[in-house]
XYZ file of C-alpha atoms in Angstrom:
700
model
C 142.580 -3.089 81.262
C 140.735 -1.954 78.157
C 143.631 0.251 77.099
C 147.246 -1.014 76.908
C 148.093 1.640 79.521
C 146.710 3.139 82.710
C 147.620 6.412 84.450
C 147.267 6.690 88.240
C 148.006 9.561 90.638
C 148.521 8.510 94.284
C 147.824 11.161 96.899
C 150.473 12.195 99.418
C 148.353 11.156 102.408
C 147.854 7.532 101.313
C 149.920 4.366 101.215
C 149.538 3.142 97.633
C 149.425 -0.682 97.539
C 150.385 -2.869 94.567
C 149.561 -6.586 94.525
C 146.986 -9.320 93.884
C 144.703 -8.535 96.842
C 141.333 -7.014 95.979
C 141.930 -4.050 98.337
C 145.157 -2.992 96.545
C 145.150 0.318 94.709
C 146.810 -1.321 91.703
C 145.821 -4.944 91.183
C 147.966 -7.325 89.114
C 146.185 -10.643 88.604
C 149.327 -12.664 87.955
C 150.848 -15.598 89.822
C 154.275 -13.868 89.826
C 152.869 -11.035 91.910
C 152.459 -11.324 95.683
C 149.185 -10.500 97.400
C 150.777 -7.294 98.694
C 153.827 -6.874 96.483
C 154.989 -3.271 96.952
C 154.094 -0.004 98.638
C 154.458 3.552 97.389
C 154.241 6.393 99.896
C 155.229 10.051 100.474
C 157.604 10.957 103.331
C 159.877 13.911 104.038
C 159.182 15.657 100.698
C 160.030 12.527 98.701
C 158.212 9.557 97.195
C 159.377 6.074 98.199
C 158.799 2.552 96.910
C 159.201 -0.458 99.212
C 159.267 -4.118 98.232
C 156.880 -6.279 100.321
C 157.247 -9.581 98.461
C 159.238 -12.441 99.958
C 159.074 -14.614 96.831
C 159.737 -12.269 93.885
C 161.539 -9.018 93.205
C 160.430 -5.485 92.663
C 162.722 -4.027 90.025
C 163.513 -0.344 89.632
C 165.515 0.538 86.519
C 166.146 -3.217 86.110
C 167.694 -3.541 89.596
C 166.069 -5.315 92.573
C 165.237 -2.920 95.389
C 164.018 -3.152 98.970
C 163.298 0.520 99.552
C 164.177 3.422 97.287
C 163.442 7.104 96.768
C 161.567 7.447 93.489
C 162.883 9.876 90.891
C 161.333 11.300 87.753
C 161.846 8.880 84.873
C 162.275 5.733 86.995
C 160.954 2.479 85.547
C 159.413 -0.095 87.921
C 158.914 -3.725 86.821
C 156.541 -6.057 88.658
C 155.602 -9.358 87.032
C 154.858 -8.687 83.371
C 153.982 -5.031 83.950
C 156.048 -1.880 83.738
C 155.348 1.319 85.650
C 156.848 4.593 84.409
C 157.303 7.244 87.104
C 156.643 10.952 86.602
C 157.281 13.394 89.479
C 156.759 17.105 88.926
C 156.294 19.551 91.773
C 156.034 16.570 94.184
C 153.003 15.257 92.241
C 153.428 11.585 91.380
C 151.921 9.974 88.309
C 152.276 6.293 87.450
C 151.920 5.049 83.902
C 151.176 1.309 83.958
C 151.684 -0.680 80.777
C 152.339 -4.217 79.642
C 155.966 -5.224 79.644
C 157.033 -5.286 76.064
C 160.353 -7.155 76.203
C 159.978 -10.692 74.992
C 162.043 -13.684 76.058
C 165.209 -14.339 74.070
C 164.651 -16.548 71.033
C 166.952 -19.460 70.267
C 167.961 -19.418 66.609
C 168.687 -22.525 64.594
C 168.472 -23.506 60.956
C 164.702 -23.576 61.359
C 163.044 -20.238 60.671
C 161.057 -18.232 63.178
C 158.854 -15.256 62.406
C 158.679 -11.691 63.740
C 155.564 -9.546 63.527
C 152.526 -7.936 65.097
C 150.255 -10.981 65.012
C 150.345 -13.419 67.920
C 148.847 -16.167 65.771
C 151.347 -15.884 62.907
C 154.527 -14.773 64.697
C 156.930 -16.504 67.093
C 158.005 -13.136 68.495
C 155.435 -10.377 68.809
C 156.320 -6.756 68.081
C 154.052 -4.527 70.137
C 153.221 -1.845 67.595
C 150.100 -1.258 65.547
C 152.169 0.068 62.617
C 154.128 -3.193 62.306
C 152.846 -5.754 59.755
C 151.295 -8.999 61.022
C 154.364 -10.896 59.795
C 157.400 -8.703 59.289
C 160.281 -11.099 58.677
C 161.584 -14.629 58.903
C 164.844 -15.195 60.734
C 167.191 -18.156 61.153
C 170.780 -18.843 62.098
C 173.270 -19.126 59.248
C 176.737 -20.077 60.445
C 177.603 -17.347 62.999
C 175.018 -14.827 61.817
C 171.290 -14.211 62.168
C 169.798 -13.989 58.681
C 166.600 -11.949 58.270
C 164.323 -12.307 55.258
C 161.720 -9.554 55.227
C 158.383 -10.159 53.536
C 158.592 -6.713 51.936
C 161.659 -4.739 50.968
C 163.528 -2.649 53.523
C 165.674 0.484 53.436
C 168.847 0.440 55.511
C 169.493 4.080 56.429
C 169.869 4.821 52.727
C 167.922 4.564 49.514
C 169.253 1.048 48.881
C 166.457 -1.525 49.055
C 166.743 -5.187 49.919
C 164.777 -8.062 51.424
C 167.702 -9.605 53.276
C 169.663 -8.445 56.311
C 172.244 -10.114 58.530
C 173.388 -9.554 62.106
C 176.760 -10.818 63.224
C 177.331 -12.049 66.769
C 177.163 -9.092 69.165
C 175.616 -6.706 66.628
C 172.436 -4.650 67.055
C 169.903 -3.221 64.605
C 167.008 -0.840 65.132
C 163.521 -1.050 63.654
C 161.060 1.847 64.103
C 159.318 -0.195 66.837
C 162.087 -2.145 68.586
C 165.763 -3.102 68.485
C 167.256 -6.478 67.596
C 170.383 -7.979 69.122
C 172.053 -11.252 68.165
C 174.282 -12.884 70.753
C 175.535 -16.478 70.939
C 172.605 -18.059 69.028
C 170.064 -15.932 70.917
C 167.967 -13.219 69.319
C 166.929 -10.495 71.763
C 163.933 -8.336 70.937
C 164.132 -5.082 72.939
C 161.111 -2.832 72.813
C 161.803 0.772 73.618
C 160.080 4.085 73.981
C 158.279 5.188 70.795
C 159.934 8.602 70.937
C 163.159 9.560 69.182
C 166.163 11.186 70.759
C 166.957 14.602 69.232
C 170.552 15.793 69.068
C 171.166 19.293 67.714
C 174.718 20.581 67.415
C 175.616 24.094 66.338
C 172.436 24.571 64.292
C 172.641 27.376 61.782
C 170.105 28.458 59.148
C 170.619 31.307 56.666
C 168.379 32.434 53.802
C 169.546 35.069 51.323
C 172.507 35.863 53.589
C 170.143 36.536 56.489
C 170.832 34.392 59.549
C 167.651 32.956 61.085
C 169.234 30.558 63.591
C 172.757 30.239 64.928
C 174.608 28.261 67.597
C 171.617 26.195 68.750
C 172.625 23.160 70.816
C 170.445 20.742 72.752
C 169.872 17.080 73.453
C 166.431 15.651 74.148
C 166.142 11.988 75.179
C 163.133 9.877 74.150
C 159.919 10.488 76.057
C 160.619 14.075 77.153
C 158.968 17.419 76.410
C 161.023 20.389 75.199
C 159.414 23.824 75.484
C 160.980 26.417 73.154
C 160.405 29.975 74.373
C 161.393 33.378 73.064
C 159.856 36.573 71.759
C 157.938 36.558 68.487
C 160.160 36.478 65.411
C 163.211 35.139 67.265
C 163.391 31.782 65.471
C 161.112 29.379 67.366
C 158.997 28.351 64.362
C 162.130 28.260 62.200
C 163.523 25.576 64.511
C 160.402 23.425 64.016
C 160.546 23.921 60.258
C 164.197 22.935 60.347
C 163.283 19.666 62.066
C 160.842 19.109 59.186
C 163.763 19.571 56.759
C 162.204 22.680 55.217
C 165.452 24.630 55.610
C 169.015 23.785 54.687
C 171.461 23.333 57.556
C 174.723 25.215 57.828
C 177.971 23.423 56.878
C 179.057 22.632 60.438
C 175.573 21.886 61.770
C 174.292 18.489 62.806
C 170.702 17.439 63.545
C 170.137 13.767 64.354
C 167.024 11.792 65.244
C 168.034 8.550 66.927
C 171.426 8.978 65.342
C 170.060 9.514 61.805
C 169.981 12.717 59.795
C 166.649 14.531 60.089
C 166.617 14.733 56.274
C 166.330 10.966 55.884
C 163.099 10.389 53.937
C 162.148 7.318 55.957
C 162.598 8.759 59.433
C 160.633 11.840 58.359
C 157.571 9.589 58.049
C 157.663 9.310 61.843
C 157.603 13.079 62.508
C 154.253 14.655 63.362
C 153.705 18.395 62.979
C 150.753 20.397 64.288
C 150.291 24.048 63.456
C 148.295 26.531 65.520
C 145.293 25.969 63.280
C 145.535 22.324 62.205
C 144.103 21.425 58.823
C 141.103 19.090 59.078
C 138.598 17.994 56.442
C 135.560 19.894 57.678
C 132.991 17.634 55.996
C 134.225 14.578 57.928
C 133.375 13.524 61.460
C 136.050 12.921 64.089
C 135.783 9.144 63.735
C 135.951 9.379 59.930
C 139.058 11.579 60.193
C 140.784 9.008 62.377
C 139.641 6.083 60.218
C 141.155 7.794 57.174
C 144.409 8.351 59.091
C 144.394 4.705 60.143
C 143.811 3.516 56.588
C 146.790 5.451 55.169
C 149.232 4.741 58.029
C 148.412 1.295 59.453
C 149.502 -1.874 57.621
C 147.181 -3.298 54.992
C 146.729 -6.484 57.034
C 145.224 -4.586 60.006
C 141.764 -5.985 60.722
C 138.741 -3.762 61.272
C 138.619 -4.934 64.897
C 142.257 -3.889 65.447
C 141.700 -0.567 63.699
C 138.611 0.229 65.782
C 140.445 -0.693 68.996
C 143.409 1.555 68.124
C 141.128 4.491 67.289
C 139.074 3.918 70.449
C 142.254 3.928 72.577
C 143.352 7.306 71.204
C 139.865 8.764 71.549
C 139.949 7.753 75.210
C 143.532 8.915 75.699
C 142.780 12.429 74.424
C 139.265 12.742 75.854
C 137.492 12.754 72.476
C 135.122 9.814 72.857
C 132.039 12.029 73.216
C 132.929 13.905 70.009
C 133.545 10.951 67.669
C 130.392 11.550 65.569
C 130.750 15.363 65.464
C 131.909 17.039 62.266
C 135.344 18.589 62.640
C 133.909 21.926 61.447
C 131.887 22.147 64.687
C 134.850 21.650 67.054
C 136.425 24.297 69.246
C 140.075 25.241 68.775
C 141.250 22.993 71.609
C 139.146 20.051 70.417
C 140.400 20.440 66.830
C 144.022 20.349 68.037
C 143.377 17.188 70.018
C 141.724 15.548 66.995
C 144.726 16.508 64.848
C 146.999 15.107 67.565
C 145.052 11.817 67.660
C 145.320 11.640 63.866
C 149.109 11.954 64.145
C 149.414 9.399 66.946
C 147.805 6.689 64.838
C 150.891 6.812 62.624
C 153.161 5.992 65.635
C 155.323 9.143 65.441
C 158.741 9.203 67.064
C 158.736 13.001 67.322
C 155.762 15.356 67.776
C 156.237 19.045 66.862
C 153.667 21.627 67.970
C 153.761 25.285 66.948
C 152.158 27.434 69.675
C 149.588 24.744 70.630
C 148.232 26.855 73.530
C 147.742 30.068 71.532
C 144.162 31.276 71.363
C 142.817 28.690 73.811
C 140.841 29.505 76.933
C 142.286 28.458 80.336
C 140.143 25.302 80.492
C 141.276 24.034 77.068
C 144.895 24.952 77.845
C 144.756 22.834 80.981
C 143.127 19.931 79.107
C 145.661 19.986 76.261
C 148.635 20.213 78.645
C 147.240 17.278 80.608
C 147.058 15.155 77.462
C 150.528 16.183 76.279
C 151.883 15.159 79.654
C 150.213 11.754 79.301
C 151.838 11.325 75.891
C 155.288 12.032 77.352
C 154.599 9.378 80.014
C 153.851 6.945 77.199
C 157.299 7.674 75.776
C 156.556 10.145 72.961
C 159.131 12.879 72.347
C 157.494 16.321 72.094
C 158.901 19.701 71.052
C 156.597 22.720 71.302
C 156.922 26.463 70.980
C 155.052 28.479 73.554
C 154.564 31.713 75.445
C 152.417 30.088 78.125
C 153.644 29.164 81.586
C 151.345 26.117 81.537
C 153.623 24.376 79.041
C 156.617 24.811 81.335
C 154.762 22.975 84.098
C 154.790 19.808 81.972
C 158.109 20.382 80.182
C 161.233 18.392 81.033
C 163.556 20.822 79.235
C 163.417 24.467 78.148
C 165.234 26.038 75.202
C 165.375 29.851 75.286
C 166.000 31.497 71.897
C 166.938 35.166 71.531
C 167.701 36.851 68.202
C 168.060 33.454 66.561
C 170.650 32.251 69.077
C 170.540 29.964 72.066
C 170.264 31.887 75.325
C 169.762 28.880 77.618
C 168.971 25.176 77.683
C 168.004 23.243 80.811
C 165.135 22.252 83.069
C 162.370 24.776 83.893
C 163.806 25.142 87.408
C 167.312 25.780 86.041
C 165.888 28.300 83.573
C 164.322 30.442 86.279
C 167.454 30.207 88.451
C 169.688 31.178 85.522
C 167.638 34.261 84.608
C 166.661 34.980 88.222
C 162.995 35.025 87.266
C 159.836 33.165 88.273
C 157.848 32.904 85.022
C 158.262 32.642 81.232
C 156.988 36.208 80.848
C 159.602 37.651 83.207
C 162.249 35.440 81.589
C 161.454 36.875 78.170
C 161.554 40.402 79.601
C 165.040 39.824 80.985
C 166.435 38.579 77.672
C 169.140 40.692 76.144
C 172.190 40.201 73.983
C 174.388 39.769 77.046
C 172.430 36.603 77.849
C 173.948 34.939 74.782
C 177.460 35.894 75.856
C 176.768 34.750 79.418
C 175.534 31.377 78.168
C 178.630 30.835 75.992
C 180.766 30.832 79.129
C 178.317 29.000 81.373
C 179.435 25.671 82.907
C 175.872 24.442 82.395
C 176.385 24.444 78.630
C 179.044 21.748 78.823
C 176.661 19.149 80.204
C 174.118 19.268 77.335
C 175.174 16.172 75.425
C 175.510 12.655 76.821
C 178.565 10.527 76.196
C 178.981 9.512 72.575
C 177.169 6.302 71.758
C 177.161 4.107 68.705
C 173.673 4.043 67.298
C 172.636 0.693 65.811
C 171.902 0.347 62.108
C 168.378 1.627 61.414
C 166.164 -0.618 59.282
C 163.023 0.845 57.736
C 160.600 -1.816 56.483
C 158.400 -0.796 53.577
C 154.909 -1.298 54.989
C 152.060 -1.940 52.561
C 148.931 0.138 53.151
C 145.360 -0.021 51.964
C 144.470 1.131 48.448
C 144.794 4.904 48.799
C 143.074 5.550 45.457
C 139.833 4.114 46.846
C 140.332 5.929 50.156
C 140.690 9.345 48.521
C 137.789 8.673 46.174
C 135.636 7.906 49.225
C 136.819 11.143 50.865
C 135.900 13.146 47.754
C 132.411 11.627 47.642
C 131.825 12.630 51.260
C 133.247 16.126 50.772
C 131.117 16.863 47.746
C 127.806 15.262 48.595
C 127.692 16.334 52.235
C 128.088 19.932 51.141
C 124.642 21.019 49.988
C 126.111 24.120 48.359
C 128.399 22.017 46.156
C 125.590 19.654 45.199
C 123.371 22.610 44.296
C 126.157 24.185 42.174
C 126.801 20.874 40.391
C 123.165 20.669 39.356
C 122.280 24.302 38.744
C 125.265 25.193 36.517
C 124.518 22.767 33.638
C 120.778 23.424 33.958
C 121.257 27.206 33.619
C 123.744 26.876 30.744
C 121.552 24.235 29.078
C 118.473 26.448 29.435
C 120.378 29.357 27.834
C 121.355 27.036 24.968
C 117.712 26.086 24.436
C 116.708 29.754 24.301
C 119.628 30.847 22.098
C 119.934 28.141 19.485
C 117.257 27.083 16.998
C 117.000 24.606 14.151
C 118.577 27.164 11.820
C 121.591 27.837 14.069
C 125.081 26.964 12.967
C 126.106 23.495 14.198
C 129.781 24.384 14.527
C 128.877 27.338 16.795
C 126.842 24.903 18.914
C 129.882 22.600 19.015
C 132.059 25.507 20.186
C 129.533 26.429 22.911
C 129.485 22.845 24.178
C 133.322 22.576 24.127
C 133.625 25.865 26.019
C 131.046 24.763 28.612
C 132.811 21.421 29.151
C 136.123 23.251 29.689
C 134.471 25.571 32.184
C 132.991 22.669 34.183
C 136.282 20.756 34.333
C 138.513 23.753 35.102
C 136.231 25.300 37.734
C 135.962 21.940 39.546
C 139.677 21.072 39.455
C 141.567 24.354 39.856
C 141.049 24.606 43.636
C 141.081 20.886 44.379
C 144.742 20.552 45.409
C 145.568 24.018 46.693
C 142.671 24.156 49.179
C 144.077 21.106 51.007
C 147.767 21.499 50.194
C 148.846 21.365 53.854
C 146.965 18.110 54.344
C 148.478 16.569 51.239
C 151.963 17.708 52.249
C 151.477 15.995 55.585
C 150.056 12.798 54.056
C 152.705 12.591 51.347
C 155.415 12.824 53.992
C 153.752 9.894 55.745
C 154.177 7.776 52.640
C 150.903 8.323 50.752
C 151.351 7.913 47.002
C 150.997 11.109 44.957
C 149.512 8.988 42.167
C 146.609 7.911 44.418
C 145.713 11.477 45.406
C 145.931 12.821 41.872
C 144.275 9.931 40.057
C 141.309 9.849 42.446
C 140.688 13.545 41.796
C 141.202 13.204 38.049
C 138.656 10.401 37.782
C 136.097 11.896 40.141
C 136.159 15.419 38.696
C 136.209 14.027 35.170
C 133.033 12.065 35.911
C 131.304 15.120 37.421
C 132.281 17.401 34.533
C 131.177 14.776 31.990
C 127.791 14.557 33.722
C 127.415 18.359 33.545
C 128.524 18.561 29.906
C 126.151 15.762 28.899
C 123.206 17.662 30.419
C 124.139 20.637 28.224
C 124.310 18.342 25.184
C 120.791 17.045 25.938
C 119.447 20.613 25.936
C 121.168 21.253 22.585
C 119.800 18.039 21.113
C 116.225 19.200 21.801
C 116.593 22.268 19.559
C 119.230 21.169 17.015
C 119.342 18.197 14.619
C 122.347 16.594 16.331
C 122.565 13.100 14.934
C 125.950 12.378 16.440
C 126.698 8.667 17.078
C 126.952 7.979 20.812
C 130.442 6.434 20.940
C 132.219 9.223 18.961
C 130.263 11.803 21.000
C 131.282 10.032 24.212
C 134.945 10.015 23.160
C 134.756 13.662 22.126
C 133.454 14.772 25.538
C 135.972 12.528 27.326
C 138.945 13.988 25.435
C 137.607 17.516 26.003
C 137.206 17.172 29.751
C 140.339 15.096 30.389
C 142.973 17.731 29.427
C 140.937 20.519 31.059
C 140.773 18.568 34.353
C 144.487 17.703 34.223
C 145.334 21.354 33.430
C 143.234 22.578 36.354
C 144.936 20.138 38.748
C 148.367 21.191 37.462
C 147.618 24.869 38.107
C 146.164 23.929 41.511
C 149.511 22.299 42.393
C 151.354 25.464 41.306
C 149.052 27.936 43.097
C 150.009 29.157 46.574
C 146.420 29.654 47.756
C 142.805 29.482 46.562
C 142.721 33.222 45.807
C 145.587 32.827 43.361
C 143.880 29.792 41.804
C 140.657 31.767 41.291
C 142.586 34.566 39.594
C 144.229 32.079 37.230
C 140.920 30.485 36.176
C 139.996 33.139 33.539
C 143.557 32.934 32.163
C 142.944 29.265 31.415
C 139.495 29.789 29.852
C 140.247 32.808 27.627
C 142.979 31.115 25.497
C 140.537 28.257 24.858
C 138.064 30.843 23.490
C 140.516 32.907 21.399
C 142.764 30.172 20.003
C 140.270 27.359 19.384
C 139.557 28.594 15.860
C 135.969 29.688 16.428
C 136.420 33.440 16.673
C 139.204 33.612 14.088
C 139.743 30.750 11.596
C 143.078 28.975 12.096
C 144.301 29.847 8.580
C 143.789 33.561 9.287
C 145.857 33.616 12.486
C 149.351 35.086 12.601
C 152.224 32.562 12.916
C 152.633 32.962 16.681
C 148.876 32.636 17.248
C 148.800 29.543 15.048
C 151.692 28.061 16.981
C 149.987 28.738 20.326
C 146.736 27.215 19.112
C 148.577 23.927 18.550
C 149.035 23.707 22.355
C 145.354 24.372 23.026
C 143.278 21.184 23.491
C 140.061 23.065 22.589
C 141.313 23.465 19.019
C 141.286 19.703 18.466
C 138.126 19.154 20.505
C 136.247 21.731 18.408
C 137.490 20.287 15.102
C 136.336 16.779 16.015
C 132.935 17.766 17.456
C 132.204 20.182 14.577
C 132.808 17.419 12.018
C 130.704 15.052 14.110
C 127.739 17.460 14.246
C 128.045 18.292 10.527
C 128.321 14.655 9.537
C 131.683 15.163 7.811
C 134.675 12.791 8.266
C 136.427 13.090 11.629
C 140.176 12.947 12.262
C 141.440 10.484 14.892
C 144.376 12.769 15.702
C 141.853 15.288 17.103
C 141.195 12.742 19.870
C 144.791 11.573 20.342
C 146.504 14.978 20.681
C 144.262 16.259 23.553
C 144.847 12.926 25.315
C 148.623 13.379 24.977
C 148.366 16.945 26.297
C 146.271 15.667 29.234
C 148.970 13.080 29.996
C 151.654 15.798 30.007
C 149.591 17.995 32.375
C 149.025 14.988 34.622
C 152.741 14.073 34.787
C 153.665 17.655 35.700
C 150.977 17.645 38.423
C 152.300 14.341 39.750
C 155.861 15.687 39.919
C 154.682 18.826 41.721
C 152.876 16.709 44.313
C 155.985 14.597 44.832
C 157.963 17.754 45.602
C 155.508 18.602 48.403
C 156.540 15.477 50.284
C 160.289 15.900 49.807
C 162.795 17.637 52.032
C 164.233 20.868 50.721
């Protein structure tokens, strides 16, 4: 198989054959598999599986069977393959994938290695987000001692490279679990999805209760549809899972037994809004390559990366769109691209806010089909919806009314409980009495499974590609593929330079020319930088939560915009030099322009981090330019300003920039502090911007 999985749908009027024979419906070319190993067929409103092999077993849920009625969620093992069973409305779907459990490893004083790479590892971890070599392990007395190549976090902020498992103990990695028993190390691969356990969820803001008494349990690999009228708390629940709200005192929200606020586990949560944010200048394949670069390990080869991307393009039916710009996609296609982008990061939990809203029936059907496939692959999905189509693929339904839980169960149980036949009629029947009815319902007592001890969760720190270079590459594509931006970059300095050439003459004041150039440089830097963060704030929030460094995002923008603004300012200087006797030495002139543009760019980025939207950023732009004009000392000499004005001017970089450039043009001695102080101010603006970006990726 090209992909690591295959999805098949036997019809009810056929006998589905599994074996080595060429006429089998599912062919396993393995010596462990008989020529006709097993049969799957439909009889008396049920699906059956029957073992046909005389030499080897057919396992269902790890137990040998001869003939058995298949149930939703069953796991069939034949040879080295696993088959996950999905039955909904008597329709059977089989998800075939490679068995991922490895043989137990015998530990001794000699070290063995764990990792993604077959060539470099004794035990392979089947996950693209795992490094090629993750750790070395050996037996030390009665314990298994792990030495990780990079540091790890053990359910807390404490970092270490070493970890030990005592005999009988288990530990959980994001991709598998480890168990040490009697000198054997067992590597158990499990579903990629997280379990979600919510107990007595309560959220209040400014004494207003948004959610209360929400309880549910969702095992890995299932879909939860959250329904309710608009404004009842559905989106609040998703935001709560993203740790954007503070839980009530007696509330508990666990993902695989760990608090949802844990910074490391939050890296494995994917969130898709109704209108997902995509970089419109990039193609689909470029979008996914960028996602791969910031989420996959640094040691991932280009061949591996391309294979992973190709698999997800196939899985979500996007192969024919890979070279299309994301700006040209329909709503349904854009959501699937955003979903593929998230899947590359191997999420344990996928959150979707009204994913079917605004889509036509065809795209709704397509998206539901792909979400169903993802649940078969073991991803845990929670979505809010008003559409009945989502309930056809959902395993569980949570009904929310006035911020409270009105029901939790299967779609069939939901309709029986409310005596309805559709989500629309269910919503119509909701009333306050439903909450009271549910409180006393015997169904409520069976929500949570028996208490289980979750193993210690280990989060390896995975090294990624150089994000500074990645974001610089993105900026180059965004700017130079947009003809409007390219035109603006060229026309602005040419227009301003032309006006300089027609305004100034040989008899013009050189310090006025210096002020005009300083003001122009500030304009270029501020106008380029002030929208740079805020226009993609949702994307950066998402990428920061995935582990992208704020420094990489900010520094790439600072350097790129600084270079563009310097280019524009230098064009203006050339126009001035044609009409004025500017005999400024190149190096001091270069440093003067650098220290003019640097604080202006950093200031613009800082304001862009503060701003809530691009409209607000645009409004703030004049407020950043005007103080540079008034307080620089050009309109009113510094010694004539009132004390407060003089004090404020000390915080204005343009004051120092103007003083240095004026002396340079006039040929009088320059002051080095006029270069140092703007640089210090730029550093302060940059640090504040960096801290603001860090906050975006943190839980509230």
